[in-house]
JSON list of C-alpha atoms in Angstrom, two decimals:
[
{"chain": "A", "resi": 8, "resn": "UNK", "atom": "CA", "xyz": [-0.10, 0.03, -0.52]},
{"chain": "A", "resi": 9, "resn": "UNK", "atom": "CA", "xyz": [2.90, 2.17, 0.17]},
{"chain": "A", "resi": 10, "resn": "UNK", "atom": "CA", "xyz": [3.66, 2.39, -3.67]},
{"chain": "A", "resi": 11, "resn": "UNK", "atom": "CA", "xyz": [3.11, 5.38, -5.46]},
{"chain": "A", "resi": 12, "resn": "UNK", "atom": "CA", "xyz": [0.10, 6.38, -7.71]},
{"chain": "A", "resi": 13, "resn": "UNK", "atom": "CA", "xyz": [-0.35, 4.17, -10.58]},
{"chain": "A", "resi": 14, "resn": "UNK", "atom": "CA", "xyz": [2.60, 1.33, -9.77]},
{"chain": "A", "resi": 15, "resn": "UNK", "atom": "CA", "xyz": [0.00, -1.11, -10.11]},
{"chain": "A", "resi": 16, "resn": "UNK", "atom": "CA", "xyz": [-1.24, -0.09, -13.76]},
{"chain": "A", "resi": 17, "resn": "UNK", "atom": "CA", "xyz": [0.67, -1.87, -16.61]},
{"chain": "A", "resi": 18, "resn": "UNK", "atom": "CA", "xyz": [3.00, 0.26, -18.57]},
{"chain": "A", "resi": 19, "resn": "UNK", "atom": "CA", "xyz": [1.46, 1.24, -22.01]},
{"chain": "A", "resi": 20, "resn": "UNK", "atom": "CA", "xyz": [-1.61, 2.44, -18.68]},
{"chain": "A", "resi": 21, "resn": "UNK", "atom": "CA", "xyz": [1.53, 4.34, -18.02]},
{"chain": "A", "resi": 22, "resn": "UNK", "atom": "CA", "xyz": [3.26, 5.25, -20.98]},
{"chain": "A", "resi": 23, "resn": "UNK", "atom": "CA", "xyz": [-1.25, 6.52, -21.98]},
{"chain": "A", "resi": 24, "resn": "UNK", "atom": "CA", "xyz": [-1.32, 8.23, -18.12]},
{"chain": "A", "resi": 25, "resn": "UNK", "atom": "CA", "xyz": [2.24, 10.38, -19.26]},
{"chain": "A", "resi": 26, "resn": "UNK", "atom": "CA", "xyz": [1.65, 11.49, -22.18]},
{"chain": "A", "resi": 27, "resn": "UNK", "atom": "CA", "xyz": [-2.46, 12.69, -21.35]},
{"chain": "A", "resi": 28, "resn": "UNK", "atom": "CA", "xyz": [-0.33, 14.17, -18.16]},
{"chain": "A", "resi": 29, "resn": "UNK", "atom": "CA", "xyz": [1.87, 15.60, -21.94]},
{"chain": "A", "resi": 30, "resn": "UNK", "atom": "CA", "xyz": [-0.83, 16.98, -23.99]},
{"chain": "A", "resi": 31, "resn": "UNK", "atom": "CA", "xyz": [-1.93, 18.50, -21.24]},
{"chain": "A", "resi": 32, "resn": "UNK", "atom": "CA", "xyz": [0.73, 20.79, -20.23]},
{"chain": "A", "resi": 33, "resn": "UNK", "atom": "CA", "xyz": [1.33, 20.88, -23.92]},
{"chain": "A", "resi": 34, "resn": "UNK", "atom": "CA", "xyz": [-1.90, 22.40, -24.63]},
{"chain": "A", "resi": 35, "resn": "UNK", "atom": "CA", "xyz": [-1.33, 24.69, -22.23]},
{"chain": "A", "resi": 36, "resn": "UNK", "atom": "CA", "xyz": [1.02, 25.97, -22.67]},
{"chain": "A", "resi": 37, "resn": "UNK", "atom": "CA", "xyz": [0.26, 26.78, -26.85]},
{"chain": "A", "resi": 38, "resn": "UNK", "atom": "CA", "xyz": [-2.95, 28.67, -25.25]},
{"chain": "A", "resi": 39, "resn": "UNK", "atom": "CA", "xyz": [-1.07, 30.51, -23.22]},
{"chain": "A", "resi": 40, "resn": "UNK", "atom": "CA", "xyz": [1.59, 31.88, -26.26]},
{"chain": "A", "resi": 41, "resn": "UNK", "atom": "CA", "xyz": [-0.99, 32.51, -28.31]},
{"chain": "A", "resi": 42, "resn": "UNK", "atom": "CA", "xyz": [-2.77, 34.59, -25.58]},
{"chain": "A", "resi": 43, "resn": "UNK", "atom": "CA", "xyz": [0.22, 36.24, -24.58]},
{"chain": "A", "resi": 44, "resn": "UNK", "atom": "CA", "xyz": [0.21, 36.98, -28.41]},
{"chain": "A", "resi": 45, "resn": "UNK", "atom": "CA", "xyz": [-3.01, 38.14, -28.47]},
{"chain": "A", "resi": 46, "resn": "UNK", "atom": "CA", "xyz": [-2.29, 41.09, -25.80]},
{"chain": "A", "resi": 47, "resn": "UNK", "atom": "CA", "xyz": [0.33, 41.98, -27.37]},
{"chain": "A", "resi": 48, "resn": "UNK", "atom": "CA", "xyz": [-1.55, 42.48, -31.11]},
{"chain": "A", "resi": 49, "resn": "UNK", "atom": "CA", "xyz": [-4.41, 44.60, -28.89]},
{"chain": "A", "resi": 50, "resn": "UNK", "atom": "CA", "xyz": [-1.47, 46.20, -28.09]},
{"chain": "A", "resi": 51, "resn": "UNK", "atom": "CA", "xyz": [0.35, 46.81, -31.50]},
{"chain": "A", "resi": 52, "resn": "UNK", "atom": "CA", "xyz": [-3.52, 47.95, -32.59]},
{"chain": "A", "resi": 53, "resn": "UNK", "atom": "CA", "xyz": [-4.16, 50.70, -29.95]},
{"chain": "A", "resi": 54, "resn": "UNK", "atom": "CA", "xyz": [-1.11, 51.45, -30.15]},
{"chain": "A", "resi": 55, "resn": "UNK", "atom": "CA", "xyz": [-1.89, 52.20, -33.82]},
{"chain": "A", "resi": 56, "resn": "UNK", "atom": "CA", "xyz": [-4.77, 54.00, -33.61]},
{"chain": "A", "resi": 57, "resn": "UNK", "atom": "CA", "xyz": [-3.59, 56.49, -30.89]},
{"chain": "A", "resi": 58, "resn": "UNK", "atom": "CA", "xyz": [-1.04, 57.03, -33.49]},
{"chain": "A", "resi": 59, "resn": "UNK", "atom": "CA", "xyz": [-4.11, 57.26, -37.06]},
{"chain": "A", "resi": 60, "resn": "UNK", "atom": "CA", "xyz": [-5.56, 60.29, -34.75]},
{"chain": "A", "resi": 61, "resn": "UNK", "atom": "CA", "xyz": [-2.56, 62.29, -35.15]},
{"chain": "A", "resi": 62, "resn": "UNK", "atom": "CA", "xyz": [0.21, 60.61, -38.24]},
{"chain": "A", "resi": 63, "resn": "UNK", "atom": "CA", "xyz": [-0.32, 63.75, -41.16]},
{"chain": "A", "resi": 64, "resn": "UNK", "atom": "CA", "xyz": [-2.76, 65.61, -40.03]},
{"chain": "A", "resi": 65, "resn": "UNK", "atom": "CA", "xyz": [-3.18, 68.67, -42.22]},
{"chain": "A", "resi": 66, "resn": "UNK", "atom": "CA", "xyz": [-5.51, 71.43, -42.22]},
{"chain": "A", "resi": 67, "resn": "UNK", "atom": "CA", "xyz": [-5.06, 72.08, -46.75]},
{"chain": "A", "resi": 68, "resn": "UNK", "atom": "CA", "xyz": [-7.75, 73.56, -49.86]},
{"chain": "A", "resi": 69, "resn": "UNK", "atom": "CA", "xyz": [-8.97, 71.59, -52.47]},
{"chain": "A", "resi": 70, "resn": "UNK", "atom": "CA", "xyz": [-8.66, 73.39, -56.32]},
{"chain": "A", "resi": 71, "resn": "UNK", "atom": "CA", "xyz": [-12.47, 74.34, -55.63]},
{"chain": "A", "resi": 72, "resn": "UNK", "atom": "CA", "xyz": [-11.33, 75.94, -52.21]},
{"chain": "A", "resi": 73, "resn": "UNK", "atom": "CA", "xyz": [-13.35, 73.75, -50.17]},
{"chain": "A", "resi": 74, "resn": "UNK", "atom": "CA", "xyz": [-11.65, 72.92, -46.45]},
{"chain": "A", "resi": 75, "resn": "UNK", "atom": "CA", "xyz": [-9.88, 69.35, -46.21]},
{"chain": "A", "resi": 76, "resn": "UNK", "atom": "CA", "xyz": [-8.44, 67.71, -43.21]},
{"chain": "A", "resi": 77, "resn": "UNK", "atom": "CA", "xyz": [-7.38, 64.06, -43.28]},
{"chain": "A", "resi": 78, "resn": "UNK", "atom": "CA", "xyz": [-10.56, 62.95, -40.95]},
{"chain": "A", "resi": 79, "resn": "UNK", "atom": "CA", "xyz": [-12.49, 63.97, -44.31]},
{"chain": "A", "resi": 80, "resn": "UNK", "atom": "CA", "xyz": [-10.99, 60.91, -45.80]},
{"chain": "A", "resi": 81, "resn": "UNK", "atom": "CA", "xyz": [-11.29, 58.09, -43.10]},
{"chain": "A", "resi": 82, "resn": "UNK", "atom": "CA", "xyz": [-12.54, 55.24, -44.83]},
{"chain": "A", "resi": 83, "resn": "UNK", "atom": "CA", "xyz": [-10.77, 55.24, -47.37]},
{"chain": "A", "resi": 84, "resn": "UNK", "atom": "CA", "xyz": [-7.92, 54.15, -48.44]},
{"chain": "A", "resi": 85, "resn": "UNK", "atom": "CA", "xyz": [-5.83, 57.06, -50.84]},
{"chain": "A", "resi": 86, "resn": "UNK", "atom": "CA", "xyz": [-2.80, 57.14, -52.63]},
{"chain": "A", "resi": 87, "resn": "UNK", "atom": "CA", "xyz": [-0.48, 60.63, -51.64]},
{"chain": "A", "resi": 88, "resn": "UNK", "atom": "CA", "xyz": [1.47, 62.62, -54.08]},
{"chain": "A", "resi": 89, "resn": "UNK", "atom": "CA", "xyz": [4.05, 65.15, -52.14]},
{"chain": "A", "resi": 90, "resn": "UNK", "atom": "CA", "xyz": [5.07, 67.46, -55.29]},
{"chain": "A", "resi": 91, "resn": "UNK", "atom": "CA", "xyz": [4.69, 71.09, -57.51]},
{"chain": "A", "resi": 92, "resn": "UNK", "atom": "CA", "xyz": [2.46, 71.71, -60.29]},
{"chain": "A", "resi": 93, "resn": "UNK", "atom": "CA", "xyz": [6.24, 74.06, -62.06]},
{"chain": "A", "resi": 94, "resn": "UNK", "atom": "CA", "xyz": [7.86, 70.79, -62.36]},
{"chain": "A", "resi": 95, "resn": "UNK", "atom": "CA", "xyz": [9.19, 69.63, -65.42]},
{"chain": "A", "resi": 96, "resn": "UNK", "atom": "CA", "xyz": [8.86, 65.78, -65.39]},
{"chain": "A", "resi": 97, "resn": "UNK", "atom": "CA", "xyz": [9.21, 63.77, -62.58]},
{"chain": "A", "resi": 98, "resn": "UNK", "atom": "CA", "xyz": [6.39, 65.22, -61.25]},
{"chain": "A", "resi": 99, "resn": "UNK", "atom": "CA", "xyz": [4.14, 64.33, -64.39]},
{"chain": "A", "resi": 100, "resn": "UNK", "atom": "CA", "xyz": [5.85, 61.35, -64.24]},
{"chain": "A", "resi": 101, "resn": "UNK", "atom": "CA", "xyz": [5.17, 60.41, -60.24]},
{"chain": "A", "resi": 102, "resn": "UNK", "atom": "CA", "xyz": [1.45, 61.35, -61.11]},
{"chain": "A", "resi": 103, "resn": "UNK", "atom": "CA", "xyz": [1.36, 59.31, -64.01]},
{"chain": "A", "resi": 104, "resn": "UNK", "atom": "CA", "xyz": [2.50, 57.27, -62.79]},
{"chain": "A", "resi": 105, "resn": "UNK", "atom": "CA", "xyz": [-0.54, 56.97, -59.76]},
{"chain": "A", "resi": 106, "resn": "UNK", "atom": "CA", "xyz": [-2.87, 58.06, -62.27]},
{"chain": "A", "resi": 107, "resn": "UNK", "atom": "CA", "xyz": [-3.05, 54.51, -63.64]},
{"chain": "A", "resi": 108, "resn": "UNK", "atom": "CA", "xyz": [-2.29, 52.63, -60.61]},
{"chain": "A", "resi": 109, "resn": "UNK", "atom": "CA", "xyz": [-5.94, 54.42, -59.28]},
{"chain": "A", "resi": 110, "resn": "UNK", "atom": "CA", "xyz": [-7.04, 52.78, -63.32]},
{"chain": "A", "resi": 111, "resn": "UNK", "atom": "CA", "xyz": [-5.68, 49.59, -62.69]},
{"chain": "A", "resi": 112, "resn": "UNK", "atom": "CA", "xyz": [-7.60, 49.24, -59.41]},
{"chain": "A", "resi": 113, "resn": "UNK", "atom": "CA", "xyz": [-10.59, 50.86, -60.72]},
{"chain": "A", "resi": 114, "resn": "UNK", "atom": "CA", "xyz": [-11.23, 47.69, -63.61]},
{"chain": "A", "resi": 115, "resn": "UNK", "atom": "CA", "xyz": [-11.17, 45.38, -60.69]},
{"chain": "A", "resi": 116, "resn": "UNK", "atom": "CA", "xyz": [-14.81, 44.77, -59.53]},
{"chain": "A", "resi": 117, "resn": "UNK", "atom": "CA", "xyz": [-15.01, 44.52, -55.87]},
{"chain": "A", "resi": 118, "resn": "UNK", "atom": "CA", "xyz": [-12.20, 45.64, -54.39]},
{"chain": "A", "resi": 119, "resn": "UNK", "atom": "CA", "xyz": [-12.97, 49.60, -52.04]},
{"chain": "A", "resi": 120, "resn": "UNK", "atom": "CA", "xyz": [-12.93, 52.63, -54.42]},
{"chain": "A", "resi": 121, "resn": "UNK", "atom": "CA", "xyz": [-8.44, 54.87, -53.52]},
{"chain": "A", "resi": 122, "resn": "UNK", "atom": "CA", "xyz": [-8.88, 58.26, -53.30]},
{"chain": "A", "resi": 123, "resn": "UNK", "atom": "CA", "xyz": [-5.98, 60.11, -54.86]},
{"chain": "A", "resi": 124, "resn": "UNK", "atom": "CA", "xyz": [-4.68, 63.09, -53.61]},
{"chain": "A", "resi": 125, "resn": "UNK", "atom": "CA", "xyz": [-2.04, 65.11, -54.22]},
{"chain": "A", "resi": 126, "resn": "UNK", "atom": "CA", "xyz": [0.33, 68.34, -51.74]},
{"chain": "A", "resi": 127, "resn": "UNK", "atom": "CA", "xyz": [2.07, 71.57, -53.00]},
{"chain": "A", "resi": 128, "resn": "UNK", "atom": "CA", "xyz": [4.30, 71.67, -51.87]},
{"chain": "A", "resi": 129, "resn": "UNK", "atom": "CA", "xyz": [5.20, 75.41, -54.01]},
{"chain": "A", "resi": 130, "resn": "UNK", "atom": "CA", "xyz": [2.52, 77.19, -52.58]},
{"chain": "A", "resi": 131, "resn": "UNK", "atom": "CA", "xyz": [3.64, 81.00, -53.36]},
{"chain": "A", "resi": 132, "resn": "UNK", "atom": "CA", "xyz": [2.17, 79.61, -56.86]},
{"chain": "A", "resi": 133, "resn": "UNK", "atom": "CA", "xyz": [0.68, 76.44, -56.19]},
{"chain": "A", "resi": 134, "resn": "UNK", "atom": "CA", "xyz": [-2.81, 78.58, -55.55]},
{"chain": "A", "resi": 135, "resn": "UNK", "atom": "CA", "xyz": [-6.90, 76.64, -56.17]},
{"chain": "A", "resi": 136, "resn": "UNK", "atom": "CA", "xyz": [-6.92, 78.42, -59.72]},
{"chain": "A", "resi": 137, "resn": "UNK", "atom": "CA", "xyz": [-3.52, 76.36, -60.57]},
{"chain": "A", "resi": 138, "resn": "UNK", "atom": "CA", "xyz": [-4.07, 73.09, -59.24]},
{"chain": "A", "resi": 139, "resn": "UNK", "atom": "CA", "xyz": [-7.29, 72.28, -60.46]},
{"chain": "A", "resi": 140, "resn": "UNK", "atom": "CA", "xyz": [-5.86, 74.20, -64.48]},
{"chain": "A", "resi": 141, "resn": "UNK", "atom": "CA", "xyz": [-2.94, 71.22, -63.16]},
{"chain": "A", "resi": 142, "resn": "UNK", "atom": "CA", "xyz": [-4.60, 68.38, -62.27]},
{"chain": "A", "resi": 143, "resn": "UNK", "atom": "CA", "xyz": [-7.09, 68.39, -65.15]},
{"chain": "A", "resi": 144, "resn": "UNK", "atom": "CA", "xyz": [-4.60, 66.33, -66.87]},
{"chain": "A", "resi": 145, "resn": "UNK", "atom": "CA", "xyz": [-4.98, 63.58, -64.91]},
{"chain": "A", "resi": 146, "resn": "UNK", "atom": "CA", "xyz": [-7.58, 61.17, -63.59]},
{"chain": "A", "resi": 147, "resn": "UNK", "atom": "CA", "xyz": [-10.58, 63.09, -63.22]},
{"chain": "A", "resi": 148, "resn": "UNK", "atom": "CA", "xyz": [-11.52, 62.13, -59.41]},
{"chain": "A", "resi": 149, "resn": "UNK", "atom": "CA", "xyz": [-7.02, 63.41, -58.87]},
{"chain": "A", "resi": 150, "resn": "UNK", "atom": "CA", "xyz": [-7.85, 66.05, -55.57]},
{"chain": "A", "resi": 151, "resn": "UNK", "atom": "CA", "xyz": [-5.19, 68.75, -55.53]},
{"chain": "A", "resi": 152, "resn": "UNK", "atom": "CA", "xyz": [-3.94, 70.30, -52.05]},
{"chain": "A", "resi": 153, "resn": "UNK", "atom": "CA", "xyz": [-2.75, 73.85, -51.34]},
{"chain": "A", "resi": 154, "resn": "UNK", "atom": "CA", "xyz": [-3.14, 76.09, -48.66]},
{"chain": "A", "resi": 155, "resn": "UNK", "atom": "CA", "xyz": [-0.44, 79.11, -47.12]},
{"chain": "A", "resi": 156, "resn": "UNK", "atom": "CA", "xyz": [3.42, 78.31, -46.68]},
{"chain": "A", "resi": 157, "resn": "UNK", "atom": "CA", "xyz": [2.25, 76.51, -42.53]},
{"chain": "A", "resi": 158, "resn": "UNK", "atom": "CA", "xyz": [-0.36, 74.77, -43.62]},
{"chain": "A", "resi": 159, "resn": "UNK", "atom": "CA", "xyz": [1.50, 73.57, -46.36]},
{"chain": "A", "resi": 160, "resn": "UNK", "atom": "CA", "xyz": [5.05, 73.51, -44.64]},
{"chain": "A", "resi": 161, "resn": "UNK", "atom": "CA", "xyz": [3.02, 71.85, -41.35]},
{"chain": "A", "resi": 162, "resn": "UNK", "atom": "CA", "xyz": [1.43, 69.40, -43.75]},
{"chain": "A", "resi": 163, "resn": "UNK", "atom": "CA", "xyz": [5.13, 68.08, -45.37]},
{"chain": "A", "resi": 164, "resn": "UNK", "atom": "CA", "xyz": [6.75, 67.66, -42.53]},
{"chain": "A", "resi": 165, "resn": "UNK", "atom": "CA", "xyz": [3.78, 65.05, -40.78]},
{"chain": "A", "resi": 166, "resn": "UNK", "atom": "CA", "xyz": [5.48, 63.49, -43.83]},
{"chain": "A", "resi": 167, "resn": "UNK", "atom": "CA", "xyz": [8.16, 64.05, -43.16]},
{"chain": "A", "resi": 168, "resn": "UNK", "atom": "CA", "xyz": [8.75, 64.97, -46.58]},
{"chain": "A", "resi": 169, "resn": "UNK", "atom": "CA", "xyz": [11.13, 67.24, -47.49]},
{"chain": "A", "resi": 170, "resn": "UNK", "atom": "CA", "xyz": [10.98, 70.30, -49.64]},
{"chain": "A", "resi": 171, "resn": "UNK", "atom": "CA", "xyz": [13.52, 74.00, -49.97]},
{"chain": "A", "resi": 172, "resn": "UNK", "atom": "CA", "xyz": [13.01, 75.78, -53.24]},
{"chain": "A", "resi": 173, "resn": "UNK", "atom": "CA", "xyz": [15.96, 76.44, -55.00]},
{"chain": "A", "resi": 174, "resn": "UNK", "atom": "CA", "xyz": [18.02, 79.47, -56.38]},
{"chain": "A", "resi": 175, "resn": "UNK", "atom": "CA", "xyz": [15.56, 81.85, -59.47]},
{"chain": "A", "resi": 176, "resn": "UNK", "atom": "CA", "xyz": [16.24, 82.80, -62.30]},
{"chain": "A", "resi": 177, "resn": "UNK", "atom": "CA", "xyz": [15.36, 85.72, -64.30]},
{"chain": "A", "resi": 178, "resn": "UNK", "atom": "CA", "xyz": [12.31, 85.31, -64.69]},
{"chain": "A", "resi": 179, "resn": "UNK", "atom": "CA", "xyz": [11.63, 85.04, -61.48]},
{"chain": "A", "resi": 180, "resn": "UNK", "atom": "CA", "xyz": [11.08, 80.99, -62.13]},
{"chain": "A", "resi": 181, "resn": "UNK", "atom": "CA", "xyz": [12.82, 77.80, -59.88]},
{"chain": "A", "resi": 182, "resn": "UNK", "atom": "CA", "xyz": [12.48, 74.28, -58.59]},
{"chain": "A", "resi": 183, "resn": "UNK", "atom": "CA", "xyz": [11.71, 72.80, -55.51]},
{"chain": "A", "resi": 184, "resn": "UNK", "atom": "CA", "xyz": [14.02, 69.77, -54.88]},
{"chain": "A", "resi": 185, "resn": "UNK", "atom": "CA", "xyz": [11.80, 67.58, -52.59]},
{"chain": "A", "resi": 186, "resn": "UNK", "atom": "CA", "xyz": [10.85, 64.51, -51.18]},
{"chain": "A", "resi": 187, "resn": "UNK", "atom": "CA", "xyz": [9.96, 61.42, -54.38]},
{"chain": "A", "resi": 188, "resn": "UNK", "atom": "CA", "xyz": [7.09, 59.21, -52.99]},
{"chain": "A", "resi": 189, "resn": "UNK", "atom": "CA", "xyz": [3.51, 57.84, -53.59]},
{"chain": "A", "resi": 190, "resn": "UNK", "atom": "CA", "xyz": [2.24, 57.59, -50.05]},
{"chain": "A", "resi": 191, "resn": "UNK", "atom": "CA", "xyz": [-0.34, 54.48, -48.99]},
{"chain": "A", "resi": 192, "resn": "UNK", "atom": "CA", "xyz": [-2.76, 55.07, -46.40]},
{"chain": "A", "resi": 193, "resn": "UNK", "atom": "CA", "xyz": [-4.98, 52.32, -45.37]},
{"chain": "A", "resi": 194, "resn": "UNK", "atom": "CA", "xyz": [-9.09, 52.86, -43.98]},
{"chain": "A", "resi": 195, "resn": "UNK", "atom": "CA", "xyz": [-7.82, 54.83, -40.53]},
{"chain": "A", "resi": 196, "resn": "UNK", "atom": "CA", "xyz": [-5.71, 57.04, -41.67]},
{"chain": "A", "resi": 197, "resn": "UNK", "atom": "CA", "xyz": [-2.67, 54.57, -41.59]},
{"chain": "A", "resi": 198, "resn": "UNK", "atom": "CA", "xyz": [0.43, 54.96, -43.09]},
{"chain": "A", "resi": 199, "resn": "UNK", "atom": "CA", "xyz": [1.09, 51.94, -44.44]},
{"chain": "A", "resi": 200, "resn": "UNK", "atom": "CA", "xyz": [3.15, 51.77, -47.33]},
{"chain": "A", "resi": 201, "resn": "UNK", "atom": "CA", "xyz": [5.51, 53.61, -50.19]},
{"chain": "A", "resi": 202, "resn": "UNK", "atom": "CA", "xyz": [6.54, 53.43, -53.34]},
{"chain": "A", "resi": 203, "resn": "UNK", "atom": "CA", "xyz": [9.39, 55.97, -54.84]},
{"chain": "A", "resi": 204, "resn": "UNK", "atom": "CA", "xyz": [10.39, 56.64, -58.90]},
{"chain": "A", "resi": 205, "resn": "UNK", "atom": "CA", "xyz": [11.02, 52.92, -59.25]},
{"chain": "A", "resi": 206, "resn": "UNK", "atom": "CA", "xyz": [8.08, 51.19, -59.49]},
{"chain": "A", "resi": 207, "resn": "UNK", "atom": "CA", "xyz": [5.41, 51.51, -61.76]},
{"chain": "A", "resi": 208, "resn": "UNK", "atom": "CA", "xyz": [2.18, 51.68, -61.95]},
{"chain": "A", "resi": 209, "resn": "UNK", "atom": "CA", "xyz": [1.18, 48.06, -61.75]},
{"chain": "A", "resi": 210, "resn": "UNK", "atom": "CA", "xyz": [4.15, 47.68, -58.26]},
{"chain": "A", "resi": 211, "resn": "UNK", "atom": "CA", "xyz": [1.77, 50.14, -57.35]},
{"chain": "A", "resi": 212, "resn": "UNK", "atom": "CA", "xyz": [-1.85, 48.28, -57.62]},
{"chain": "A", "resi": 213, "resn": "UNK", "atom": "CA", "xyz": [-0.22, 44.85, -57.49]},
{"chain": "A", "resi": 214, "resn": "UNK", "atom": "CA", "xyz": [1.56, 46.51, -53.84]},
{"chain": "A", "resi": 215, "resn": "UNK", "atom": "CA", "xyz": [-2.52, 48.49, -52.82]},
{"chain": "A", "resi": 216, "resn": "UNK", "atom": "CA", "xyz": [-4.33, 44.85, -53.99]},
{"chain": "A", "resi": 217, "resn": "UNK", "atom": "CA", "xyz": [-2.53, 43.45, -51.10]},
{"chain": "A", "resi": 218, "resn": "UNK", "atom": "CA", "xyz": [-2.67, 45.10, -48.35]},
{"chain": "A", "resi": 219, "resn": "UNK", "atom": "CA", "xyz": [-6.47, 45.37, -48.92]},
{"chain": "A", "resi": 220, "resn": "UNK", "atom": "CA", "xyz": [-6.72, 41.72, -49.34]},
{"chain": "A", "resi": 221, "resn": "UNK", "atom": "CA", "xyz": [-5.07, 41.60, -45.46]},
{"chain": "A", "resi": 222, "resn": "UNK", "atom": "CA", "xyz": [-6.11, 44.98, -44.09]},
{"chain": "A", "resi": 223, "resn": "UNK", "atom": "CA", "xyz": [-8.36, 44.76, -40.53]},
{"chain": "A", "resi": 224, "resn": "UNK", "atom": "CA", "xyz": [-9.81, 47.56, -39.03]},
{"chain": "A", "resi": 225, "resn": "UNK", "atom": "CA", "xyz": [-8.56, 48.62, -36.08]},
{"chain": "A", "resi": 226, "resn": "UNK", "atom": "CA", "xyz": [-10.63, 48.95, -33.40]},
{"chain": "A", "resi": 227, "resn": "UNK", "atom": "CA", "xyz": [-12.17, 51.51, -32.33]}
]
């Protein structure tokens, strides 16, 4: 009567009990690991939600003179480019590429709409009227945003956009050196990706589609 519990069980039963105990311990470990992962993900998503409220905010006007802010585009996918209307080649190429990427995605049924945005880095010359004339050559839904120098500078800083006007020529014309990136914002307003000059419209469309397919909204 002084033996260890289970000592009188046949070997196969003892092995079965050991396997059950090991299985239960392993299941508990897997549950604890999954629970820890869920808690970590919940904390991360809460951090992202807080970040989304202030990340990249702006107070500008569109080409119709209507005030626009980042909150106006909540719930929408956005492709955003910073540039200027007097840009001789790079900005037209990038806006053309952005417009084509939007067109490619519009051909696919079932995808959410994508809003193209263009924010000037040259408010001195790019008022609402100039933006309206310039954007006629691109996607019909492309919105151009401008404002005071302070408002434009704040919008660029929010996305860490570099912009610096060069020297003026004898006609008073000048070039603005600036960051050349197309930004992707998700429906929560979070920055999700960016695309440099080496990316084609097809590359951008594939990447945006992939983000749309894997998107999970942040909790309220």
